Amino acid sequence: MTKFADLLERKAEDIKQPPLLPAGIYLAMVSKYPEVNELRSDKGQFERITFEMSVVSPHEVDEDAIAEFGTVQGIPFRMDFILNNGEDADAARAREGTLNRIKTFLTNLGVFSEGMSLGEGFQSAVTAACLVEIGHRADPNDAERFYLDPKRSYPA
């Protein structure tokens, strides 16, 4: 087993970003109850709703890229939704847009329908699955670093 103390001798030039999951559409599952965290910025107050996800299997992904990457099952990623807590009309419009995106996501998971509250949908989301299109995005401060970028969900 590798321990952190064993890694302290590694040189900076030997530490590289691991390969990213290939872009494409994956079957993915919600791993745990969504987290809600407050965010504050010069643009106002927001909350980030985070659904921790893990890949179940590739659905529409280049087979050669998968073969080169290796096992994808269990690769973690997040679906984030930013909720604007402002009081003005623009914030209210943005908030409704975010709620609609969450509704679409929960519906694609198959856990949200007419008459249900958002809280009931959140509780039902754990272990539910849907298809997720995953791309890559560059770090705005470091052109060498890329991140997984879940773009949209679809019913499984």
PDB file of C-alpha atoms in Angstrom, residues 11 13-15 27 29 32 35 46 65 68-69 73 86 102 109 116 125 137 143 150 155:
ATOM      1  CA  LYS A  11      10.203  15.429  -7.784  1.00  0.00           C
ATOM      2  CA  GLU A  13       8.691  17.086 -12.817  1.00  0.00           C
ATOM      3  CA  ASP A  14       7.557  13.521 -12.040  1.00  0.00           C
ATOM      4  CA  ILE A  15       4.062  14.604 -10.952  1.00  0.00           C
ATOM      5  CA  LEU A  27     -24.442   5.846 -17.698  1.00  0.00           C
ATOM      6  CA  MET A  29     -25.319   6.962 -10.789  1.00  0.00           C
ATOM      7  CA  LYS A  32     -24.881  10.172  -2.158  1.00  0.00           C
ATOM      8  CA  GLU A  35     -24.767  18.703  -0.751  1.00  0.00           C
ATOM      9  CA  PHE A  46     -25.299  31.828  -4.173  1.00  0.00           C
ATOM     10  CA  ALA A  65     -10.290   6.111 -26.122  1.00  0.00           C
ATOM     11  CA  GLU A  68      -6.502   3.522 -23.840  1.00  0.00           C
ATOM     12  CA  PHE A  69      -7.971   4.984 -20.622  1.00  0.00           C
ATOM     13  CA  GLN A  73     -16.581   2.111 -13.767  1.00  0.00           C
ATOM     14  CA  GLY A  86     -30.386  37.530  -4.759  1.00  0.00           C
ATOM     15  CA  ILE A 102     -32.515  20.520 -11.399  1.00  0.00           C
ATOM     16  CA  LEU A 109     -32.896  10.146 -13.144  1.00  0.00           C
ATOM     17  CA  MET A 116     -43.464  15.626  -5.746  1.00  0.00           C
ATOM     18  CA  ALA A 125     -31.936  10.508  -6.246  1.00  0.00           C
ATOM     19  CA  ARG A 137     -12.923  22.273 -19.865  1.00  0.00           C
ATOM     20  CA  ALA A 143      -3.972  26.237 -19.996  1.00  0.00           C
ATOM     21  CA  PRO A 150     -20.618  17.273 -17.231  1.00  0.00           C
ATOM     22  CA  PRO A 155     -32.995   9.539 -19.376  1.00  0.00           C
TER      23      PRO A 155
END
